[in-house]
Amino acid sequence: MEGSVGDDQLRAGTEQRRMRMKVMVGIDESDGSFYALKWAIDNLFTTMATVGEATHENEGMVFLIHVEPKVHNYVYPVGPGGAAFYPASVVVDSVKKAQEERSTAILSRALKMCHDKLVKAESIILNGDPREMICEAAEQMQVNLLVMGSRGLGTLKRTFLGSVSDYCAHHARTPILIVKPPEHSKKQ
């Protein structure tokens, strides 16, 4: 009988930690990132929807982070004389606006997934290199876990294209969980 009481206490302690957990999930337009978010919600925050009312002391939190690449105003050589062409600020502004709209749509979809499962979530949009910005944000916000999706790239593609999750696995100073896509989605 004593063993079952200890097991109950252990489960209760695990449930409490789960409920207070601060998790950061990297979100982009890929199916892999949304699969990772779904996995995190289903596996880390399921108790929140079933245990009594959430209070400030016991509610967990998901931080949805999306990083937009910086838009640079480059000089492009054009014509036989090598005359320089600067993109008009209208073009740069248009690109920035399109990025913001895309980011908003991505994060709206992710927030809806959290709200549908009664998980408290906040979205964050940063500008810069996604690899570095995600690692820095996870450290600054002192999250308990960083969750990243994996696109399932092979070694060669990952070497040439780079992998945000691979970089974060080696450079983040917080625990990281990389969620691989299901087998059937890799083959498609």
Coordinates of N, CA, C and O in Angstrom, one line a residue:
M1 N 0.8 -1.2 0.0 CA 0.0 0.0 0.0 C 0.9 1.3 0.0 O 0.5 2.2 -0.6
E2 N 2.0 1.2 0.7 CA 2.8 2.4 0.8 C 3.3 2.8 -0.6 O 3.5 4.0 -0.9
G3 N 3.7 1.8 -1.4 CA 4.2 2.1 -2.7 C 3.2 2.9 -3.6 O 3.5 3.7 -4.3
S4 N 1.9 2.6 -3.4 CA 0.9 3.2 -4.2 C 0.7 4.7 -3.8 O 0.5 5.5 -4.6
V5 N 0.9 5.0 -2.5 CA 0.8 6.4 -2.1 C 2.0 7.1 -2.6 O 1.8 8.3 -3.1
G6 N 3.2 6.6 -2.6 CA 4.3 7.2 -3.2 C 4.2 7.5 -4.7 O 4.6 8.5 -5.2
D7 N 3.6 6.5 -5.4 CA 3.4 6.6 -6.8 C 2.4 7.8 -7.1 O 2.6 8.5 -8.0
D8 N 1.3 7.8 -6.3 CA 0.4 8.9 -6.4 C 1.0 10.3 -6.2 O 0.7 11.2 -6.9
Q9 N 1.9 10.4 -5.2 CA 2.6 11.6 -4.9 C 3.5 12.0 -6.1 O 3.6 13.2 -6.4
L10 N 4.2 11.0 -6.6 CA 5.1 11.3 -7.7 C 4.3 11.8 -9.0 O 4.7 12.7 -9.6
R11 N 3.1 11.1 -9.2 CA 2.3 11.5 -10.4 C 1.8 12.9 -10.1 O 1.7 13.8 -11.0
A12 N 1.4 13.2 -8.9 CA 0.9 14.6 -8.6 C 2.0 15.6 -8.8 O 1.7 16.7 -9.3
G13 N 3.2 15.3 -8.3 CA 4.3 16.2 -8.5 C 4.6 16.5 -10.0 O 4.9 17.6 -10.4
T14 N 4.6 15.4 -10.7 CA 4.8 15.5 -12.2 C 3.7 16.4 -12.8 O 4.0 17.2 -13.7
E15 N 2.5 16.1 -12.4 CA 1.4 16.9 -13.0 C 1.5 18.4 -12.6 O 1.3 19.3 -13.5
Q16 N 2.0 18.7 -11.4 CA 2.1 20.1 -11.0 C 3.2 20.8 -11.9 O 3.1 21.9 -12.3
R17 N 4.4 20.1 -12.1 CA 5.4 20.7 -12.9 C 4.9 20.9 -14.3 O 5.3 21.9 -14.9
R18 N 4.2 19.9 -14.8 CA 3.6 20.0 -16.2 C 2.8 21.3 -16.3 O 2.8 22.0 -17.3
M19 N 2.0 21.5 -15.3 CA 1.0 22.6 -15.4 C 1.7 23.9 -15.3 O 1.2 24.9 -15.8
R20 N 2.9 24.0 -14.7 CA 3.5 25.3 -14.6 C 4.6 25.5 -15.6 O 5.3 26.5 -15.7
M21 N 4.8 24.5 -16.5 CA 5.8 24.5 -17.5 C 5.7 25.7 -18.5 O 4.6 26.0 -19.0
K22 N 6.9 26.3 -18.7 CA 6.9 27.3 -19.8 C 7.6 26.7 -21.0 O 8.8 26.3 -20.9
V23 N 6.9 26.6 -22.1 CA 7.4 25.9 -23.3 C 7.4 26.9 -24.4 O 6.5 27.6 -24.6
M24 N 8.5 26.9 -25.1 CA 8.6 27.7 -26.4 C 8.6 26.8 -27.6 O 9.3 25.8 -27.6
V25 N 7.8 27.1 -28.5 CA 7.7 26.3 -29.7 C 8.0 27.2 -30.9 O 7.4 28.2 -31.1
G26 N 9.0 26.7 -31.7 CA 9.4 27.5 -32.9 C 8.3 27.2 -34.0 O 8.1 26.0 -34.3
I27 N 7.7 28.2 -34.6 CA 6.7 28.1 -35.6 C 7.1 28.7 -36.9 O 7.5 29.9 -36.9
D28 N 7.0 28.0 -38.0 CA 7.1 28.6 -39.3 C 6.0 28.0 -40.2 O 5.0 27.4 -39.6
E29 N 6.1 28.2 -41.5 CA 5.0 27.7 -42.3 C 5.0 26.2 -42.6 O 4.1 25.6 -43.2
S30 N 6.0 25.5 -42.1 CA 6.1 24.1 -42.3 C 5.1 23.2 -41.5 O 4.8 23.6 -40.4
D31 N 4.8 22.1 -42.1 CA 3.9 21.1 -41.4 C 4.6 20.6 -40.2 O 4.0 20.3 -39.2
G32 N 6.0 20.5 -40.3 CA 6.7 20.0 -39.2 C 6.6 20.8 -37.9 O 6.5 20.3 -36.8
S33 N 6.6 22.1 -38.1 CA 6.5 23.0 -36.9 C 5.1 22.9 -36.3 O 4.9 22.9 -35.0
F34 N 4.1 22.7 -37.1 CA 2.7 22.6 -36.5 C 2.5 21.2 -35.9 O 1.8 21.1 -34.9
Y35 N 3.2 20.2 -36.5 CA 3.1 18.9 -35.9 C 3.8 18.9 -34.5 O 3.3 18.3 -33.5
A36 N 4.9 19.6 -34.4 CA 5.6 19.8 -33.1 C 4.7 20.5 -32.1 O 4.7 20.1 -30.9
L37 N 4.0 21.5 -32.5 CA 3.1 22.3 -31.6 C 2.0 21.3 -31.1 O 1.7 21.3 -29.9
K38 N 1.4 20.6 -32.0 CA 0.3 19.7 -31.7 C 0.9 18.6 -30.7 O 0.2 18.3 -29.7
W39 N 2.1 18.1 -30.9 CA 2.6 17.1 -30.0 C 2.8 17.7 -28.6 O 2.5 17.1 -27.6
A40 N 3.4 19.0 -28.6 CA 3.6 19.6 -27.3 C 2.3 19.8 -26.5 O 2.2 19.6 -25.3
I41 N 1.3 20.3 -27.2 CA 0.0 20.5 -26.6 C -0.6 19.2 -26.1 O -1.0 19.1 -24.9
D42 N -0.6 18.2 -26.9 CA -1.2 16.9 -26.5 C -0.4 16.2 -25.5 O -1.0 15.5 -24.6
N43 N 0.9 16.3 -25.4 CA 1.7 15.6 -24.5 C 2.2 16.3 -23.3 O 2.5 15.7 -22.3
L44 N 2.3 17.6 -23.3 CA 2.8 18.4 -22.2 C 1.7 19.1 -21.4 O 1.9 19.5 -20.3
F45 N 0.6 19.4 -22.1 CA -0.4 20.3 -21.5 C -1.8 19.6 -21.4 O -2.8 20.3 -21.1
T46 N -1.9 18.3 -21.6 CA -3.2 17.7 -21.6 C -3.9 17.8 -20.2 O -5.1 17.9 -20.1
T47 N -3.1 17.8 -19.1 CA -3.7 17.8 -17.8 C -4.4 19.2 -17.5 O -5.3 19.2 -16.7
M48 N -4.0 20.2 -18.2 CA -4.6 21.5 -17.9 C -6.0 21.5 -18.3 O -6.8 22.2 -17.7
A49 N -6.4 20.8 -19.4 CA -7.8 20.9 -19.8 C -8.7 20.0 -18.9 O -9.9 20.2 -18.9
T50 N -8.1 19.1 -18.2 CA -8.9 18.2 -17.4 C -8.8 18.5 -15.9 O -9.7 18.1 -15.1
V51 N -7.8 19.1 -15.4 CA -7.7 19.5 -14.0 C -8.4 20.8 -13.8 O -8.4 21.6 -14.6
G52 N -9.0 21.0 -12.6 CA -9.8 22.2 -12.2 C -9.4 23.4 -12.9 O -8.7 23.4 -13.9
E53 N -9.9 24.5 -12.5 CA -9.7 25.8 -13.1 C -8.2 26.2 -13.0 O -7.6 26.0 -12.0
A54 N -7.7 26.8 -14.1 CA -6.4 27.2 -14.1 C -6.3 28.5 -13.3 O -7.1 29.4 -13.4
T55 N -5.2 28.6 -12.5 CA -5.0 29.9 -11.8 C -3.6 30.3 -12.2 O -2.8 29.6 -12.9
H56 N -3.2 31.5 -11.8 CA -1.9 32.1 -12.2 C -0.8 31.2 -11.7 O 0.2 31.1 -12.3
E57 N -1.0 30.5 -10.5 CA 0.1 29.7 -9.9 C 0.2 28.4 -10.7 O 1.3 27.8 -10.6
N58 N -0.8 27.8 -11.3 CA -0.7 26.5 -11.8 C -0.8 26.4 -13.4 O -0.8 25.4 -13.9
E59 N -1.0 27.6 -14.0 CA -1.2 27.4 -15.4 C 0.2 27.4 -16.2 O 1.1 28.1 -15.8
G60 N 0.3 26.5 -17.1 CA 1.4 26.4 -18.0 C 1.3 27.5 -19.1 O 0.3 28.1 -19.2
M61 N 2.3 27.6 -19.9 CA 2.3 28.6 -20.9 C 3.1 28.1 -22.1 O 4.2 27.5 -22.0
V62 N 2.6 28.4 -23.3 CA 3.3 28.1 -24.5 C 3.6 29.5 -25.2 O 2.8 30.3 -25.3
F63 N 4.9 29.6 -25.5 CA 5.3 30.8 -26.2 C 5.6 30.4 -27.7 O 6.4 29.5 -27.9
L64 N 4.8 30.9 -28.6 CA 5.0 30.6 -30.0 C 5.9 31.6 -30.6 O 5.6 32.8 -30.6
I65 N 7.0 31.2 -31.1 CA 8.0 32.1 -31.6 C 8.2 31.9 -33.1 O 8.3 30.8 -33.6
H66 N 8.1 33.0 -33.8 CA 8.3 33.0 -35.3 C 9.3 34.1 -35.6 O 9.2 35.2 -35.1
V67 N 10.3 33.7 -36.4 CA 11.3 34.7 -36.8 C 11.3 35.0 -38.3 O 11.3 34.1 -39.1
E68 N 11.2 36.3 -38.6 CA 11.2 36.7 -40.0 C 12.6 37.1 -40.3 O 13.3 37.7 -39.5
P69 N 13.0 36.7 -41.5 CA 14.4 37.2 -42.0 C 14.4 38.7 -42.2 O 13.4 39.3 -42.5
K70 N 15.5 39.3 -41.9 CA 15.7 40.7 -42.1 C 15.6 41.0 -43.6 O 16.1 40.3 -44.4
V71 N 14.9 42.1 -43.9 CA 14.8 42.6 -45.3 C 15.9 43.7 -45.4 O 16.0 44.7 -44.7
H72 N 16.8 43.4 -46.4 CA 17.9 44.3 -46.6 C 17.7 45.1 -47.9 O 17.2 44.6 -48.9
N73 N 18.2 46.3 -47.8 CA 18.1 47.2 -49.0 C 19.4 47.2 -49.7 O 20.3 47.9 -49.5
Y74 N 19.6 46.2 -50.6 CA 20.8 45.9 -51.3 C 20.9 46.8 -52.5 O 20.0 47.3 -53.1
V75 N 22.2 47.0 -53.0 CA 22.5 47.6 -54.3 C 22.7 46.5 -55.3 O 23.4 45.6 -55.1
Y76 N 21.9 46.7 -56.4 CA 22.0 45.7 -57.5 C 22.6 46.3 -58.7 O 22.1 47.3 -59.2
P77 N 23.8 45.8 -59.2 CA 24.3 46.4 -60.4 C 23.4 46.0 -61.6 O 23.0 44.9 -61.8
V78 N 23.1 47.0 -62.4 CA 22.3 46.8 -63.6 C 22.8 47.5 -64.8 O 23.4 48.6 -64.7
G79 N 22.7 46.9 -66.0 CA 23.1 47.5 -67.2 C 24.5 47.3 -67.6 O 25.3 46.9 -66.7
P80 N 24.9 47.7 -68.8 CA 26.3 47.4 -69.3 C 27.3 48.3 -68.5 O 28.4 47.9 -68.4
G81 N 26.9 49.5 -68.1 CA 27.8 50.3 -67.4 C 28.0 50.0 -65.9 O 28.7 50.7 -65.2
G82 N 27.2 49.0 -65.5 CA 27.2 48.7 -64.0 C 26.6 49.7 -63.2 O 26.9 49.9 -62.0
A83 N 25.6 50.4 -63.7 CA 24.9 51.4 -62.9 C 24.2 50.7 -61.8 O 23.7 49.6 -61.9
A84 N 24.2 51.4 -60.6 CA 23.6 50.8 -59.4 C 22.1 51.1 -59.4 O 21.7 52.1 -59.8
F85 N 21.4 50.1 -58.8 CA 19.9 50.3 -58.6 C 19.6 49.9 -57.2 O 19.9 48.9 -56.7
Y86 N 19.0 50.9 -56.5 CA 18.5 50.7 -55.2 C 17.0 50.4 -55.2 O 16.3 51.2 -55.8
P87 N 16.6 49.3 -54.6 CA 15.1 49.1 -54.7 C 14.4 50.2 -54.0 O 14.9 50.7 -52.9
A88 N 13.4 50.7 -54.5 CA 12.6 51.8 -53.9 C 12.1 51.3 -52.5 O 11.8 50.2 -52.3
S89 N 12.0 52.3 -51.6 CA 11.5 52.0 -50.3 C 10.1 51.4 -50.3 O 9.7 50.7 -49.5
V90 N 9.4 51.7 -51.4 CA 8.1 51.2 -51.6 C 8.2 49.7 -51.7 O 7.4 48.9 -51.1
V91 N 9.2 49.2 -52.5 CA 9.3 47.7 -52.6 C 9.7 47.1 -51.3 O 9.1 46.1 -50.9
V92 N 10.6 47.7 -50.6 CA 11.1 47.1 -49.3 C 9.9 47.1 -48.3 O 9.7 46.1 -47.6
D93 N 9.1 48.2 -48.3 CA 8.0 48.3 -47.4 C 6.9 47.2 -47.8 O 6.3 46.6 -46.9
S94 N 6.8 47.0 -49.1 CA 5.8 46.0 -49.5 C 6.3 44.6 -49.1 O 5.4 43.8 -48.7
V95 N 7.6 44.3 -49.2 CA 8.1 43.0 -48.7 C 7.9 42.8 -47.2 O 7.5 41.8 -46.8
K96 N 8.2 43.9 -46.5 CA 8.0 43.8 -45.0 C 6.5 43.6 -44.7 O 6.2 42.8 -43.8
K97 N 5.6 44.3 -45.4 CA 4.2 44.1 -45.1 C 3.7 42.7 -45.4 O 3.0 42.1 -44.6
A98 N 4.2 42.1 -46.5 CA 3.9 40.7 -46.9 C 4.4 39.8 -45.8 O 3.7 38.8 -45.4
Q99 N 5.6 40.0 -45.3 CA 6.2 39.2 -44.2 C 5.3 39.2 -43.0 O 5.0 38.2 -42.3
E100 N 4.9 40.5 -42.6 CA 4.1 40.6 -41.4 C 2.7 39.9 -41.5 O 2.3 39.3 -40.6
E101 N 2.1 40.0 -42.7 CA 0.9 39.3 -43.0 C 1.0 37.8 -42.9 O 0.2 37.1 -42.3
R102 N 2.1 37.3 -43.5 CA 2.4 35.9 -43.4 C 2.6 35.4 -42.0 O 2.1 34.4 -41.6
S103 N 3.4 36.2 -41.3 CA 3.7 35.8 -39.9 C 2.4 35.8 -39.0 O 2.2 34.9 -38.2
T104 N 1.6 36.8 -39.3 CA 0.3 36.9 -38.5 C -0.6 35.7 -38.8 O -1.2 35.1 -37.9
A105 N -0.7 35.3 -40.1 CA -1.5 34.1 -40.4 C -0.9 32.9 -39.8 O -1.7 32.0 -39.3
I106 N 0.4 32.7 -39.8 CA 1.0 31.5 -39.2 C 0.7 31.4 -37.7 O 0.3 30.4 -37.2
L107 N 0.9 32.6 -37.1 CA 0.7 32.6 -35.6 C -0.7 32.5 -35.2 O -1.1 31.9 -34.2
S108 N -1.6 33.0 -36.0 CA -3.0 32.9 -35.7 C -3.5 31.5 -35.8 O -4.2 31.0 -34.9
R109 N -3.0 30.7 -36.7 CA -3.3 29.3 -36.8 C -2.8 28.6 -35.6 O -3.4 27.7 -35.0
A110 N -1.5 28.9 -35.2 CA -0.9 28.2 -34.0 C -1.7 28.6 -32.7 O -1.9 27.8 -31.9
L111 N -2.0 29.9 -32.6 CA -2.8 30.3 -31.4 C -4.1 29.6 -31.3 O -4.6 29.2 -30.2
K112 N -4.8 29.4 -32.4 CA -6.1 28.8 -32.4 C -5.9 27.3 -32.0 O -6.8 26.8 -31.2
M113 N -4.8 26.6 -32.4 CA -4.6 25.3 -31.9 C -4.5 25.2 -30.4 O -5.0 24.4 -29.7
C114 N -3.8 26.2 -29.8 CA -3.6 26.3 -28.3 C -4.9 26.6 -27.7 O -5.3 25.9 -26.7
H115 N -5.7 27.6 -28.2 CA -6.9 28.0 -27.5 C -7.9 26.8 -27.6 O -8.7 26.7 -26.7
D116 N -7.9 26.1 -28.7 CA -8.9 24.9 -28.9 C -8.6 23.9 -27.8 O -9.6 23.2 -27.4
K117 N -7.4 23.8 -27.3 CA -7.1 22.8 -26.3 C -7.0 23.4 -24.9 O -6.4 22.8 -24.0
L118 N -7.4 24.7 -24.8 CA -7.4 25.4 -23.5 C -6.0 25.6 -22.9 O -5.8 25.5 -21.7
V119 N -5.0 25.8 -23.8 CA -3.7 26.1 -23.4 C -3.4 27.5 -23.6 O -3.6 28.1 -24.6
K120 N -2.9 28.2 -22.5 CA -2.5 29.6 -22.6 C -1.3 29.8 -23.5 O -0.3 29.0 -23.3
A121 N -1.4 30.7 -24.4 CA -0.3 30.9 -25.3 C -0.1 32.4 -25.6 O -1.0 33.2 -25.6
E122 N 1.1 32.7 -26.0 CA 1.5 34.1 -26.4 C 2.3 33.9 -27.7 O 3.1 32.9 -27.8
S123 N 2.2 34.8 -28.6 CA 3.0 34.8 -29.8 C 4.1 35.8 -29.8 O 3.9 36.9 -29.2
I124 N 5.2 35.5 -30.4 CA 6.3 36.4 -30.5 C 6.8 36.4 -31.9 O 7.1 35.3 -32.5
I125 N 7.0 37.6 -32.5 CA 7.6 37.7 -33.8 C 8.9 38.5 -33.6 O 9.0 39.6 -33.1
L126 N 10.0 37.9 -34.1 CA 11.3 38.5 -34.1 C 11.9 38.6 -35.5 O 11.4 37.9 -36.4
N127 N 12.9 39.4 -35.7 CA 13.5 39.6 -36.9 C 15.0 39.2 -36.8 O 15.6 39.6 -35.9
G128 N 15.5 38.5 -37.8 CA 16.9 38.1 -37.8 C 17.1 36.7 -38.3 O 16.2 36.1 -38.9
D129 N 18.2 36.1 -37.9 CA 18.5 34.7 -38.2 C 17.7 33.8 -37.2 O 17.9 33.9 -36.0
P130 N 16.8 33.0 -37.7 CA 16.0 32.1 -36.9 C 16.8 31.3 -35.9 O 16.4 31.2 -34.7
R131 N 17.9 30.8 -36.3 CA 18.7 29.9 -35.4 C 19.1 30.7 -34.2 O 18.9 30.2 -33.0
E132 N 19.7 31.8 -34.4 CA 20.2 32.6 -33.3 C 19.1 33.2 -32.4 O 19.2 33.2 -31.2
M133 N 18.1 33.7 -33.1 CA 17.0 34.4 -32.4 C 16.2 33.5 -31.5 O 15.9 33.9 -30.4
I134 N 16.0 32.3 -31.9 CA 15.3 31.3 -31.1 C 16.1 30.9 -29.9 O 15.5 30.9 -28.8
C135 N 17.3 30.6 -30.1 CA 18.2 30.3 -28.9 C 18.3 31.4 -27.9 O 18.1 31.2 -26.7
E136 N 18.4 32.6 -28.4 CA 18.5 33.8 -27.5 C 17.2 34.0 -26.7 O 17.2 34.3 -25.5
A137 N 16.1 33.9 -27.5 CA 14.8 34.1 -26.8 C 14.5 33.1 -25.8 O 14.0 33.4 -24.7
A138 N 14.8 31.8 -26.1 CA 14.6 30.7 -25.1 C 15.4 31.0 -23.8 O 14.9 30.8 -22.7
E139 N 16.6 31.5 -24.0 CA 17.4 31.8 -22.8 C 16.9 33.0 -22.0 O 16.7 32.9 -20.8
Q140 N 16.6 34.1 -22.7 CA 16.1 35.3 -22.1 C 14.8 35.1 -21.3 O 14.5 35.6 -20.3
M141 N 13.9 34.2 -21.9 CA 12.6 34.0 -21.3 C 12.6 32.9 -20.3 O 11.6 32.6 -19.7
Q142 N 13.7 32.3 -20.1 CA 13.9 31.2 -19.1 C 12.8 30.1 -19.2 O 12.2 29.7 -18.3
V143 N 12.6 29.6 -20.5 CA 11.7 28.6 -20.7 C 12.2 27.3 -20.2 O 13.4 27.1 -20.1
N144 N 11.3 26.4 -19.8 CA 11.7 25.0 -19.3 C 12.0 24.1 -20.5 O 12.8 23.2 -20.3
L145 N 11.5 24.3 -21.6 CA 11.7 23.4 -22.8 C 11.5 24.2 -24.1 O 10.5 25.0 -24.2
L146 N 12.4 23.9 -25.0 CA 12.2 24.5 -26.4 C 11.8 23.3 -27.3 O 12.5 22.3 -27.3
V147 N 10.7 23.5 -28.0 CA 10.2 22.4 -28.9 C 10.3 22.9 -30.3 O 9.9 24.0 -30.6
M148 N 11.0 22.1 -31.1 CA 11.2 22.4 -32.5 C 10.7 21.2 -33.4 O 10.8 20.1 -33.0
G149 N 10.2 21.6 -34.5 CA 9.8 20.6 -35.5 C 11.0 20.2 -36.4 O 12.0 21.0 -36.4
S150 N 10.9 19.1 -37.0 CA 12.0 18.7 -37.9 C 11.4 18.4 -39.3 O 10.3 17.8 -39.4
R151 N 12.0 19.0 -40.3 CA 11.5 18.7 -41.7 C 11.9 17.4 -42.2 O 11.5 17.0 -43.3
G152 N 12.7 16.7 -41.5 CA 13.1 15.3 -41.9 C 14.1 15.4 -43.1 O 14.1 14.5 -44.0
L153 N 14.9 16.4 -43.2 CA 15.9 16.5 -44.2 C 17.0 15.4 -44.1 O 17.4 15.1 -43.0
G154 N 17.5 15.0 -45.2 CA 18.6 14.0 -45.1 C 19.9 14.8 -44.8 O 19.9 16.0 -44.8
T155 N 21.0 14.1 -44.6 CA 22.3 14.7 -44.2 C 22.7 15.7 -45.2 O 23.2 16.8 -44.9
L156 N 22.7 15.3 -46.5 CA 23.2 16.2 -47.6 C 22.3 17.5 -47.6 O 22.9 18.6 -47.6
K157 N 21.0 17.4 -47.6 CA 20.2 18.6 -47.7 C 20.4 19.5 -46.5 O 20.4 20.7 -46.5
R158 N 20.5 18.8 -45.3 CA 20.6 19.6 -44.0 C 22.0 20.3 -44.1 O 22.1 21.4 -43.6
T159 N 23.0 19.7 -44.7 CA 24.3 20.4 -44.7 C 24.3 21.6 -45.6 O 24.8 22.7 -45.2
F160 N 23.6 21.5 -46.7 CA 23.5 22.7 -47.6 C 22.5 23.7 -47.3 O 22.7 24.9 -47.4
L161 N 21.3 23.3 -46.8 CA 20.2 24.2 -46.5 C 20.3 24.7 -45.1 O 19.7 25.7 -44.7
G162 N 21.0 23.9 -44.2 CA 21.0 24.3 -42.8 C 19.8 23.8 -42.1 O 18.7 23.6 -42.7
S163 N 19.9 23.6 -40.8 CA 18.7 23.2 -40.1 C 18.6 24.0 -38.8 O 19.6 24.0 -38.0
V164 N 17.5 24.7 -38.6 CA 17.3 25.5 -37.5 C 17.3 24.6 -36.2 O 17.9 24.9 -35.2
S165 N 16.6 23.5 -36.3 CA 16.5 22.6 -35.1 C 17.8 22.0 -34.8 O 18.2 21.9 -33.6
D166 N 18.6 21.6 -35.8 CA 20.0 21.1 -35.5 C 20.9 22.1 -34.9 O 21.6 21.9 -33.9
Y167 N 20.8 23.4 -35.3 CA 21.6 24.5 -34.7 C 21.2 24.7 -33.3 O 22.0 24.8 -32.4
C168 N 19.8 24.7 -33.0 CA 19.3 24.9 -31.7 C 19.7 23.8 -30.8 O 20.0 24.0 -29.6
A169 N 19.7 22.6 -31.3 CA 20.1 21.4 -30.5 C 21.5 21.5 -30.0 O 21.8 21.1 -28.9
H170 N 22.4 22.2 -30.7 CA 23.8 22.3 -30.4 C 24.1 23.6 -29.6 O 25.1 23.7 -28.9
H171 N 23.3 24.6 -29.8 CA 23.6 25.9 -29.2 C 22.6 26.5 -28.1 O 23.0 27.4 -27.4
A172 N 21.4 25.9 -28.0 CA 20.5 26.4 -27.0 C 21.0 26.0 -25.6 O 21.5 24.9 -25.4
R173 N 20.8 26.9 -24.7 CA 21.2 26.6 -23.3 C 20.0 26.1 -22.4 O 20.1 26.1 -21.2
T174 N 19.0 25.8 -23.1 CA 17.8 25.2 -22.4 C 17.5 23.8 -23.0 O 17.9 23.6 -24.1
P175 N 16.8 23.0 -22.3 CA 16.5 21.7 -22.8 C 15.7 21.8 -24.1 O 14.9 22.7 -24.2
I176 N 16.0 21.0 -25.1 CA 15.3 21.1 -26.4 C 14.7 19.7 -26.8 O 15.4 18.7 -26.5
L177 N 13.6 19.7 -27.4 CA 12.9 18.5 -27.9 C 12.7 18.7 -29.4 O 12.0 19.7 -29.7
I178 N 13.2 17.9 -30.2 CA 13.0 18.0 -31.6 C 11.9 16.9 -32.0 O 12.2 15.7 -31.8
V179 N 10.8 17.3 -32.5 CA 9.7 16.4 -32.8 C 9.8 16.1 -34.3 O 9.7 16.9 -35.2
K180 N 10.1 14.8 -34.6 CA 10.2 14.4 -36.0 C 8.8 14.1 -36.6 O 7.9 13.7 -35.8
P181 N 8.6 14.4 -37.9 CA 7.3 14.2 -38.5 C 7.0 12.7 -38.5 O 7.9 11.8 -38.5
P182 N 5.7 12.3 -38.6 CA 5.4 10.9 -38.7 C 5.9 10.3 -40.0 O 6.1 11.0 -41.0
E183 N 6.2 9.0 -40.0 CA 6.8 8.3 -41.1 C 6.1 8.6 -42.4 O 6.7 8.8 -43.4
H184 N 4.7 8.5 -42.4 CA 4.0 8.7 -43.6 C 4.1 10.0 -44.3 O 4.1 10.2 -45.5
S185 N 4.4 11.1 -43.5 CA 4.5 12.4 -44.1 C 5.9 12.6 -44.7 O 6.0 13.4 -45.6
K186 N 6.9 11.9 -44.3 CA 8.2 12.0 -44.8 C 8.3 11.4 -46.3 O 9.0 11.9 -47.1
K187 N 7.5 10.4 -46.5 CA 7.5 9.7 -47.8 C 6.8 10.5 -48.9 O 7.0 10.3 -50.1
Q188 N 6.0 11.5 -48.5 CA 5.2 12.2 -49.5 C 5.9 13.3 -50.2 O 6.8 13.8 -49.7

